[in-house]
Amino acid sequence: QKEVEQNSGPLSVPEGAIASLNCTYSDRGSQSFFWYRQYSGKSPELIMSIYSNGDKEDGRFTAQLNKASQYVSLLIRDSQPSDSATYLCAVHGSSNTGKLIFGQGTTLQVKP
Amino acid sequence: ETGVTQTPRHLVMGMTNKKSLKCEQHLGHNAMYWYKQSAKKPLELMFVYNFKEQTENNSVPSRFSPECPNSSHLFLHLHTLQPEDSALYLCASTPGGGALETQYFGPGTRLLVL
């Protein structure tokens, strides 16, 4: 079983729709969870971080965490073509070192 | 992107060459990281340095040799690489290496080994 699992996609949504990106992780003791966005040929940039169960909203983005189900998701409301990118889920394990485990990433395509 | 810089941005090398990748962060951070990103694979952590000390070596082959002379600079020395080492090499930094900290990535060095 992969430590952090994402559907590689591509996930295609029309402009203005809600895009839902999902991620599961295997380390039940994981402490922190991150969503990074990576445009083609660019480096990852942080979109959201979440540390406790529930929802966290920031503009059009909402991160959802369910530690019991070992599941974290990212919702993008009113999707724009500029949101087209690969979204990387990253999970910090239960040790105290700064070791992030990344998923393979989900490619999102927002069609005008 | 100017917080963490990497040079060169592109590198082509033969299997017998020796080259070095350089990373510099201007954020006042104390932890620095090397990642490898290959096509169709997750981002893989290679090395972690915290206050200039190596705290993580993720079973990386010895043909990759990191060096961290101070908290602002990180190098990755390359020798006798294989074609499968071709990838995007990303440097990142965090304030102190803790679990809740955001990783700030550099633009990466795209490496091609012939």
PDB file of C-alpha atoms in Angstrom:
ATOM      1  CA  GLN A   1       0.000   0.000   0.000  1.00  0.00           C
ATOM      2  CA  LYS A   2       1.291   3.441  -0.937  1.00  0.00           C
ATOM      3  CA  GLU A   3       1.870   5.770   1.998  1.00  0.00           C
ATOM      4  CA  VAL A   4      -0.061   8.616   0.373  1.00  0.00           C
ATOM      5  CA  GLU A   5      -2.449   7.754  -2.405  1.00  0.00           C
ATOM      6  CA  GLN A   6      -4.117   9.992  -4.958  1.00  0.00           C
ATOM      7  CA  ASN A   7      -5.959   9.307  -8.177  1.00  0.00           C
ATOM      8  CA  SER A   8      -3.614  10.552 -10.888  1.00  0.00           C
ATOM      9  CA  GLY A   9      -6.516  11.706 -13.083  1.00  0.00           C
ATOM     10  CA  PRO A  10      -6.838  13.727 -15.141  1.00  0.00           C
ATOM     11  CA  LEU A  11      -9.880  15.154 -13.417  1.00  0.00           C
ATOM     12  CA  SER A  12     -11.769  17.303 -15.865  1.00  0.00           C
ATOM     13  CA  VAL A  13     -14.363  19.844 -14.721  1.00  0.00           C
ATOM     14  CA  PRO A  14     -16.101  22.702 -16.522  1.00  0.00           C
ATOM     15  CA  GLU A  15     -15.332  26.276 -15.574  1.00  0.00           C
ATOM     16  CA  GLY A  16     -17.376  27.378 -12.577  1.00  0.00           C
ATOM     17  CA  ALA A  17     -17.869  23.865 -11.220  1.00  0.00           C
ATOM     18  CA  ILE A  18     -16.563  22.404  -7.963  1.00  0.00           C
ATOM     19  CA  ALA A  19     -13.444  20.281  -8.273  1.00  0.00           C
ATOM     20  CA  SER A  20     -12.996  17.612  -5.607  1.00  0.00           C
ATOM     21  CA  LEU A  21      -9.545  16.149  -5.056  1.00  0.00           C
ATOM     22  CA  ASN A  22      -9.033  13.223  -2.714  1.00  0.00           C
ATOM     23  CA  CYS A  23      -6.125  11.716  -0.827  1.00  0.00           C
ATOM     24  CA  THR A  24      -5.740   8.788   1.565  1.00  0.00           C
ATOM     25  CA  TYR A  25      -2.773   8.033   3.789  1.00  0.00           C
ATOM     26  CA  SER A  26      -1.543   4.986   5.636  1.00  0.00           C
ATOM     27  CA  ASP A  27       0.214   6.364   8.754  1.00  0.00           C
ATOM     28  CA  ARG A  28      -2.515   6.719  11.364  1.00  0.00           C
ATOM     29  CA  GLY A  29      -0.224   8.872  13.513  1.00  0.00           C
ATOM     30  CA  SER A  30       0.227  11.538  10.829  1.00  0.00           C
ATOM     31  CA  GLN A  31       0.191  15.045  12.216  1.00  0.00           C
ATOM     32  CA  SER A  32      -0.129  17.526   9.409  1.00  0.00           C
ATOM     33  CA  PHE A  33      -1.502  17.591   5.912  1.00  0.00           C
ATOM     34  CA  PHE A  34      -0.777  19.846   2.992  1.00  0.00           C
ATOM     35  CA  TRP A  35      -2.035  20.509  -0.484  1.00  0.00           C
ATOM     36  CA  TYR A  36       0.467  21.850  -2.982  1.00  0.00           C
ATOM     37  CA  ARG A  37      -0.256  23.026  -6.508  1.00  0.00           C
ATOM     38  CA  GLN A  38       2.290  22.435  -9.254  1.00  0.00           C
ATOM     39  CA  TYR A  39       1.962  24.000 -12.666  1.00  0.00           C
ATOM     40  CA  SER A  40       3.695  22.199 -15.507  1.00  0.00           C
ATOM     41  CA  GLY A  41       7.423  22.911 -15.434  1.00  0.00           C
ATOM     42  CA  LYS A  42       7.193  24.769 -12.117  1.00  0.00           C
ATOM     43  CA  SER A  43       7.890  23.909  -8.500  1.00  0.00           C
ATOM     44  CA  PRO A  44       5.155  23.074  -5.975  1.00  0.00           C
ATOM     45  CA  GLU A  45       3.533  25.911  -4.056  1.00  0.00           C
ATOM     46  CA  LEU A  46       1.433  25.588  -0.920  1.00  0.00           C
ATOM     47  CA  ILE A  47      -2.331  25.953  -1.294  1.00  0.00           C
ATOM     48  CA  MET A  48      -3.633  24.782   2.068  1.00  0.00           C
ATOM     49  CA  SER A  49      -2.484  23.143   5.272  1.00  0.00           C
ATOM     50  CA  ILE A  50      -4.736  21.407   7.776  1.00  0.00           C
ATOM     51  CA  TYR A  51      -3.920  19.833  11.117  1.00  0.00           C
ATOM     52  CA  SER A  52      -7.199  18.962  12.844  1.00  0.00           C
ATOM     53  CA  ASN A  53     -10.361  17.158  11.820  1.00  0.00           C
ATOM     54  CA  GLY A  54     -12.988  19.117   9.954  1.00  0.00           C
ATOM     55  CA  ASP A  55     -13.001  21.764   7.281  1.00  0.00           C
ATOM     56  CA  LYS A  56     -10.684  24.683   6.681  1.00  0.00           C
ATOM     57  CA  GLU A  57     -11.670  27.334   4.163  1.00  0.00           C
ATOM     58  CA  ASP A  58      -9.465  29.854   2.372  1.00  0.00           C
ATOM     59  CA  GLY A  59     -11.150  31.736  -0.431  1.00  0.00           C
ATOM     60  CA  ARG A  60     -12.302  29.282  -3.083  1.00  0.00           C
ATOM     61  CA  PHE A  61     -10.402  26.425  -1.441  1.00  0.00           C
ATOM     62  CA  THR A  62     -11.628  24.132   1.323  1.00  0.00           C
ATOM     63  CA  ALA A  63      -9.530  21.393   2.849  1.00  0.00           C
ATOM     64  CA  GLN A  64     -11.282  18.579   4.680  1.00  0.00           C
ATOM     65  CA  LEU A  65      -9.603  16.175   7.082  1.00  0.00           C
ATOM     66  CA  ASN A  66     -10.968  12.969   8.563  1.00  0.00           C
ATOM     67  CA  LYS A  67      -8.271  11.278  10.629  1.00  0.00           C
ATOM     68  CA  ALA A  68     -10.476   8.304  11.537  1.00  0.00           C
ATOM     69  CA  SER A  69     -10.866   7.485   7.858  1.00  0.00           C
ATOM     70  CA  GLN A  70      -7.305   8.629   7.043  1.00  0.00           C
ATOM     71  CA  TYR A  71      -8.653  10.842   4.338  1.00  0.00           C
ATOM     72  CA  VAL A  72      -7.978  14.403   3.284  1.00  0.00           C
ATOM     73  CA  SER A  73      -9.599  16.281   0.442  1.00  0.00           C
ATOM     74  CA  LEU A  74      -9.426  19.610  -1.342  1.00  0.00           C
ATOM     75  CA  LEU A  75     -12.465  21.306  -2.817  1.00  0.00           C
ATOM     76  CA  ILE A  76     -12.050  24.097  -5.328  1.00  0.00           C
ATOM     77  CA  ARG A  77     -15.208  26.146  -5.827  1.00  0.00           C
ATOM     78  CA  ASP A  78     -15.901  28.167  -8.965  1.00  0.00           C
ATOM     79  CA  SER A  79     -13.047  26.428 -10.773  1.00  0.00           C
ATOM     80  CA  GLN A  80     -11.121  28.575 -13.221  1.00  0.00           C
ATOM     81  CA  PRO A  81      -8.933  27.534 -16.177  1.00  0.00           C
ATOM     82  CA  SER A  82      -6.007  28.963 -14.189  1.00  0.00           C
ATOM     83  CA  ASP A  83      -6.618  26.235 -11.590  1.00  0.00           C
ATOM     84  CA  SER A  84      -5.513  23.647 -14.156  1.00  0.00           C
ATOM     85  CA  ALA A  85      -2.446  22.063 -12.579  1.00  0.00           C
ATOM     86  CA  THR A  86      -1.301  19.013 -10.665  1.00  0.00           C
ATOM     87  CA  TYR A  87      -2.349  18.977  -7.024  1.00  0.00           C
ATOM     88  CA  LEU A  88      -0.031  17.192  -4.623  1.00  0.00           C
ATOM     89  CA  CYS A  89      -1.213  15.847  -1.297  1.00  0.00           C
ATOM     90  CA  ALA A  90       1.550  15.730   1.314  1.00  0.00           C
ATOM     91  CA  VAL A  91       1.388  14.156   4.739  1.00  0.00           C
ATOM     92  CA  HIS A  92       3.808  14.610   7.600  1.00  0.00           C
ATOM     93  CA  GLY A  93       4.355  11.331   9.367  1.00  0.00           C
ATOM     94  CA  SER A  94       4.247  10.592  13.054  1.00  0.00           C
ATOM     95  CA  SER A  95       7.959  11.197  13.691  1.00  0.00           C
ATOM     96  CA  ASN A  96       9.280  14.618  14.625  1.00  0.00           C
ATOM     97  CA  THR A  97      11.575  15.066  11.646  1.00  0.00           C
ATOM     98  CA  GLY A  98      10.453  17.250   8.768  1.00  0.00           C
ATOM     99  CA  LYS A  99       9.748  14.319   6.481  1.00  0.00           C
ATOM    100  CA  LEU A 100       6.847  14.899   4.178  1.00  0.00           C
ATOM    101  CA  ILE A 101       5.441  12.050   2.136  1.00  0.00           C
ATOM    102  CA  PHE A 102       3.908  13.149  -1.147  1.00  0.00           C
ATOM    103  CA  GLY A 103       1.246  11.499  -3.209  1.00  0.00           C
ATOM    104  CA  GLN A 104       1.632  11.090  -6.936  1.00  0.00           C
ATOM    105  CA  GLY A 105      -0.588  14.085  -7.591  1.00  0.00           C
ATOM    106  CA  THR A 106      -3.915  14.578  -9.341  1.00  0.00           C
ATOM    107  CA  THR A 107      -3.959  16.491 -12.601  1.00  0.00           C
ATOM    108  CA  LEU A 108      -6.896  18.877 -12.781  1.00  0.00           C
ATOM    109  CA  GLN A 109      -8.152  20.260 -16.079  1.00  0.00           C
ATOM    110  CA  VAL A 110     -10.684  23.087 -15.949  1.00  0.00           C
ATOM    111  CA  LYS A 111     -12.314  23.555 -19.331  1.00  0.00           C
ATOM    112  CA  PRO A 112     -13.678  26.969 -20.371  1.00  0.00           C
TER     113      PRO A 112
ATOM    114  CA  GLU B   1      10.370  31.875  -6.180  1.00  0.00           C
ATOM    115  CA  THR B   2      13.128  34.292  -5.164  1.00  0.00           C
ATOM    116  CA  GLY B   3      13.100  32.971  -1.577  1.00  0.00           C
ATOM    117  CA  VAL B   4      14.814  29.749  -2.635  1.00  0.00           C
ATOM    118  CA  THR B   5      17.073  29.768  -5.668  1.00  0.00           C
ATOM    119  CA  GLN B   6      18.651  26.861  -7.487  1.00  0.00           C
ATOM    120  CA  THR B   7      21.410  26.697 -10.069  1.00  0.00           C
ATOM    121  CA  PRO B   8      21.740  25.541 -12.710  1.00  0.00           C
ATOM    122  CA  ARG B   9      18.144  25.363 -13.897  1.00  0.00           C
ATOM    123  CA  HIS B  10      19.004  22.792 -16.545  1.00  0.00           C
ATOM    124  CA  LEU B  11      21.876  20.333 -16.682  1.00  0.00           C
ATOM    125  CA  VAL B  12      22.888  17.674 -19.184  1.00  0.00           C
ATOM    126  CA  MET B  13      25.675  15.353 -18.128  1.00  0.00           C
ATOM    127  CA  GLY B  14      27.281  12.121 -19.167  1.00  0.00           C
ATOM    128  CA  MET B  15      27.499   9.141 -16.876  1.00  0.00           C
ATOM    129  CA  THR B  16      31.185   9.766 -16.194  1.00  0.00           C
ATOM    130  CA  ASN B  17      30.828  13.466 -15.376  1.00  0.00           C
ATOM    131  CA  LYS B  18      30.931  15.109 -11.985  1.00  0.00           C
ATOM    132  CA  LYS B  19      28.651  18.075 -11.401  1.00  0.00           C
ATOM    133  CA  SER B  20      27.082  19.913  -8.492  1.00  0.00           C
ATOM    134  CA  LEU B  21      23.657  21.408  -7.907  1.00  0.00           C
ATOM    135  CA  LYS B  22      23.397  24.478  -5.726  1.00  0.00           C
ATOM    136  CA  CYS B  23      20.554  25.730  -3.594  1.00  0.00           C
ATOM    137  CA  GLU B  24      20.397  28.967  -1.621  1.00  0.00           C
ATOM    138  CA  GLN B  25      17.600  30.190   0.592  1.00  0.00           C
ATOM    139  CA  HIS B  26      17.103  33.811   1.616  1.00  0.00           C
ATOM    140  CA  LEU B  27      14.341  33.157   4.140  1.00  0.00           C
ATOM    141  CA  GLY B  28      16.377  32.751   7.305  1.00  0.00           C
ATOM    142  CA  HIS B  29      15.336  29.109   7.562  1.00  0.00           C
ATOM    143  CA  ASN B  30      17.300  26.423   9.364  1.00  0.00           C
ATOM    144  CA  ALA B  31      16.190  23.261   7.579  1.00  0.00           C
ATOM    145  CA  MET B  32      16.885  22.398   3.955  1.00  0.00           C
ATOM    146  CA  TYR B  33      15.827  19.477   1.809  1.00  0.00           C
ATOM    147  CA  TRP B  34      16.614  17.769  -1.485  1.00  0.00           C
ATOM    148  CA  TYR B  35      13.774  16.102  -3.376  1.00  0.00           C
ATOM    149  CA  LYS B  36      13.724  14.143  -6.604  1.00  0.00           C
ATOM    150  CA  GLN B  37      10.725  14.334  -8.924  1.00  0.00           C
ATOM    151  CA  SER B  38      10.602  11.785 -11.717  1.00  0.00           C
ATOM    152  CA  ALA B  39       7.887  11.523 -14.329  1.00  0.00           C
ATOM    153  CA  LYS B  40       4.835   9.578 -13.139  1.00  0.00           C
ATOM    154  CA  LYS B  41       6.271   9.202  -9.618  1.00  0.00           C
ATOM    155  CA  PRO B  42       5.627  11.007  -6.334  1.00  0.00           C
ATOM    156  CA  LEU B  43       8.046  13.599  -5.114  1.00  0.00           C
ATOM    157  CA  GLU B  44      10.743  11.680  -3.206  1.00  0.00           C
ATOM    158  CA  LEU B  45      12.603  13.073  -0.245  1.00  0.00           C
ATOM    159  CA  MET B  46      16.360  12.489  -0.566  1.00  0.00           C
ATOM    160  CA  PHE B  47      18.097  14.367   2.241  1.00  0.00           C
ATOM    161  CA  VAL B  48      17.227  16.631   5.152  1.00  0.00           C
ATOM    162  CA  TYR B  49      19.577  19.034   6.894  1.00  0.00           C
ATOM    163  CA  ASN B  50      18.660  20.757  10.125  1.00  0.00           C
ATOM    164  CA  PHE B  51      21.022  23.455  11.413  1.00  0.00           C
ATOM    165  CA  LYS B  52      23.662  22.129   8.979  1.00  0.00           C
ATOM    166  CA  GLU B  53      23.417  18.577  10.314  1.00  0.00           C
ATOM    167  CA  GLN B  54      22.073  15.781   8.141  1.00  0.00           C
ATOM    168  CA  THR B  55      19.016  14.335   9.835  1.00  0.00           C
ATOM    169  CA  GLU B  56      17.624  12.213   7.028  1.00  0.00           C
ATOM    170  CA  ASN B  57      19.114  10.132   4.242  1.00  0.00           C
ATOM    171  CA  ASN B  58      16.291   8.354   2.498  1.00  0.00           C
ATOM    172  CA  SER B  59      18.380   5.399   1.252  1.00  0.00           C
ATOM    173  CA  VAL B  60      19.900   7.498  -1.501  1.00  0.00           C
ATOM    174  CA  PRO B  61      22.689   5.903  -3.600  1.00  0.00           C
ATOM    175  CA  SER B  62      26.174   7.145  -2.817  1.00  0.00           C
ATOM    176  CA  ARG B  63      26.543   8.661  -6.284  1.00  0.00           C
ATOM    177  CA  PHE B  64      24.519  11.527  -4.768  1.00  0.00           C
ATOM    178  CA  SER B  65      26.508  13.375  -2.111  1.00  0.00           C
ATOM    179  CA  PRO B  66      24.947  16.308  -0.236  1.00  0.00           C
ATOM    180  CA  GLU B  67      26.798  19.137   1.443  1.00  0.00           C
ATOM    181  CA  CYS B  68      25.434  21.829   3.717  1.00  0.00           C
ATOM    182  CA  PRO B  69      28.145  24.349   4.665  1.00  0.00           C
ATOM    183  CA  ASN B  70      25.675  26.656   6.436  1.00  0.00           C
ATOM    184  CA  SER B  71      21.948  27.038   6.948  1.00  0.00           C
ATOM    185  CA  SER B  72      21.522  29.078   3.775  1.00  0.00           C
ATOM    186  CA  HIS B  73      23.322  26.849   1.291  1.00  0.00           C
ATOM    187  CA  LEU B  74      22.846  23.277   0.188  1.00  0.00           C
ATOM    188  CA  PHE B  75      24.694  21.391  -2.513  1.00  0.00           C
ATOM    189  CA  LEU B  76      24.126  18.074  -4.219  1.00  0.00           C
ATOM    190  CA  HIS B  77      27.285  16.627  -5.721  1.00  0.00           C
ATOM    191  CA  LEU B  78      26.697  14.192  -8.566  1.00  0.00           C
ATOM    192  CA  HIS B  79      29.085  11.573  -9.932  1.00  0.00           C
ATOM    193  CA  THR B  80      28.780   8.506 -12.157  1.00  0.00           C
ATOM    194  CA  LEU B  81      25.038   8.968 -12.499  1.00  0.00           C
ATOM    195  CA  GLN B  82      22.752   6.651 -14.423  1.00  0.00           C
ATOM    196  CA  PRO B  83      20.144   7.578 -17.048  1.00  0.00           C
ATOM    197  CA  GLU B  84      17.391   6.718 -14.544  1.00  0.00           C
ATOM    198  CA  ASP B  85      18.663   9.571 -12.376  1.00  0.00           C
ATOM    199  CA  SER B  86      17.284  12.006 -14.940  1.00  0.00           C
ATOM    200  CA  ALA B  87      14.634  13.991 -13.088  1.00  0.00           C
ATOM    201  CA  LEU B  88      13.718  17.354 -11.618  1.00  0.00           C
ATOM    202  CA  TYR B  89      15.711  17.976  -8.436  1.00  0.00           C
ATOM    203  CA  LEU B  90      13.974  20.319  -6.045  1.00  0.00           C
ATOM    204  CA  CYS B  91      15.427  22.054  -3.043  1.00  0.00           C
ATOM    205  CA  ALA B  92      13.172  23.235  -0.231  1.00  0.00           C
ATOM    206  CA  SER B  93      13.533  24.937   3.129  1.00  0.00           C
ATOM    207  CA  THR B  94      11.495  25.300   6.307  1.00  0.00           C
ATOM    208  CA  PRO B  95      12.030  27.469   9.371  1.00  0.00           C
ATOM    209  CA  GLY B  96      13.049  24.689  11.735  1.00  0.00           C
ATOM    210  CA  GLY B  97      12.169  21.327  10.230  1.00  0.00           C
ATOM    211  CA  GLY B  98       9.036  20.829  12.318  1.00  0.00           C
ATOM    212  CA  ALA B  99       5.934  18.879  11.395  1.00  0.00           C
ATOM    213  CA  LEU B 100       3.633  21.861  10.967  1.00  0.00           C
ATOM    214  CA  GLU B 101       5.917  23.893   8.739  1.00  0.00           C
ATOM    215  CA  THR B 102       5.358  24.720   5.098  1.00  0.00           C
ATOM    216  CA  GLN B 103       8.009  23.665   2.627  1.00  0.00           C
ATOM    217  CA  TYR B 104       9.226  26.494   0.399  1.00  0.00           C
ATOM    218  CA  PHE B 105      10.479  25.067  -2.859  1.00  0.00           C
ATOM    219  CA  GLY B 106      13.053  26.389  -5.264  1.00  0.00           C
ATOM    220  CA  PRO B 107      12.433  26.325  -9.032  1.00  0.00           C
ATOM    221  CA  GLY B 108      14.313  23.066  -9.464  1.00  0.00           C
ATOM    222  CA  THR B 109      17.149  21.783 -11.625  1.00  0.00           C
ATOM    223  CA  ARG B 110      16.081  19.637 -14.536  1.00  0.00           C
ATOM    224  CA  LEU B 111      18.780  17.005 -14.972  1.00  0.00           C
ATOM    225  CA  LEU B 112      19.297  14.803 -17.997  1.00  0.00           C
ATOM    226  CA  VAL B 113      21.862  12.009 -17.778  1.00  0.00           C
ATOM    227  CA  LEU B 114      23.005  10.637 -21.107  1.00  0.00           C
TER     228      LEU B 114
END
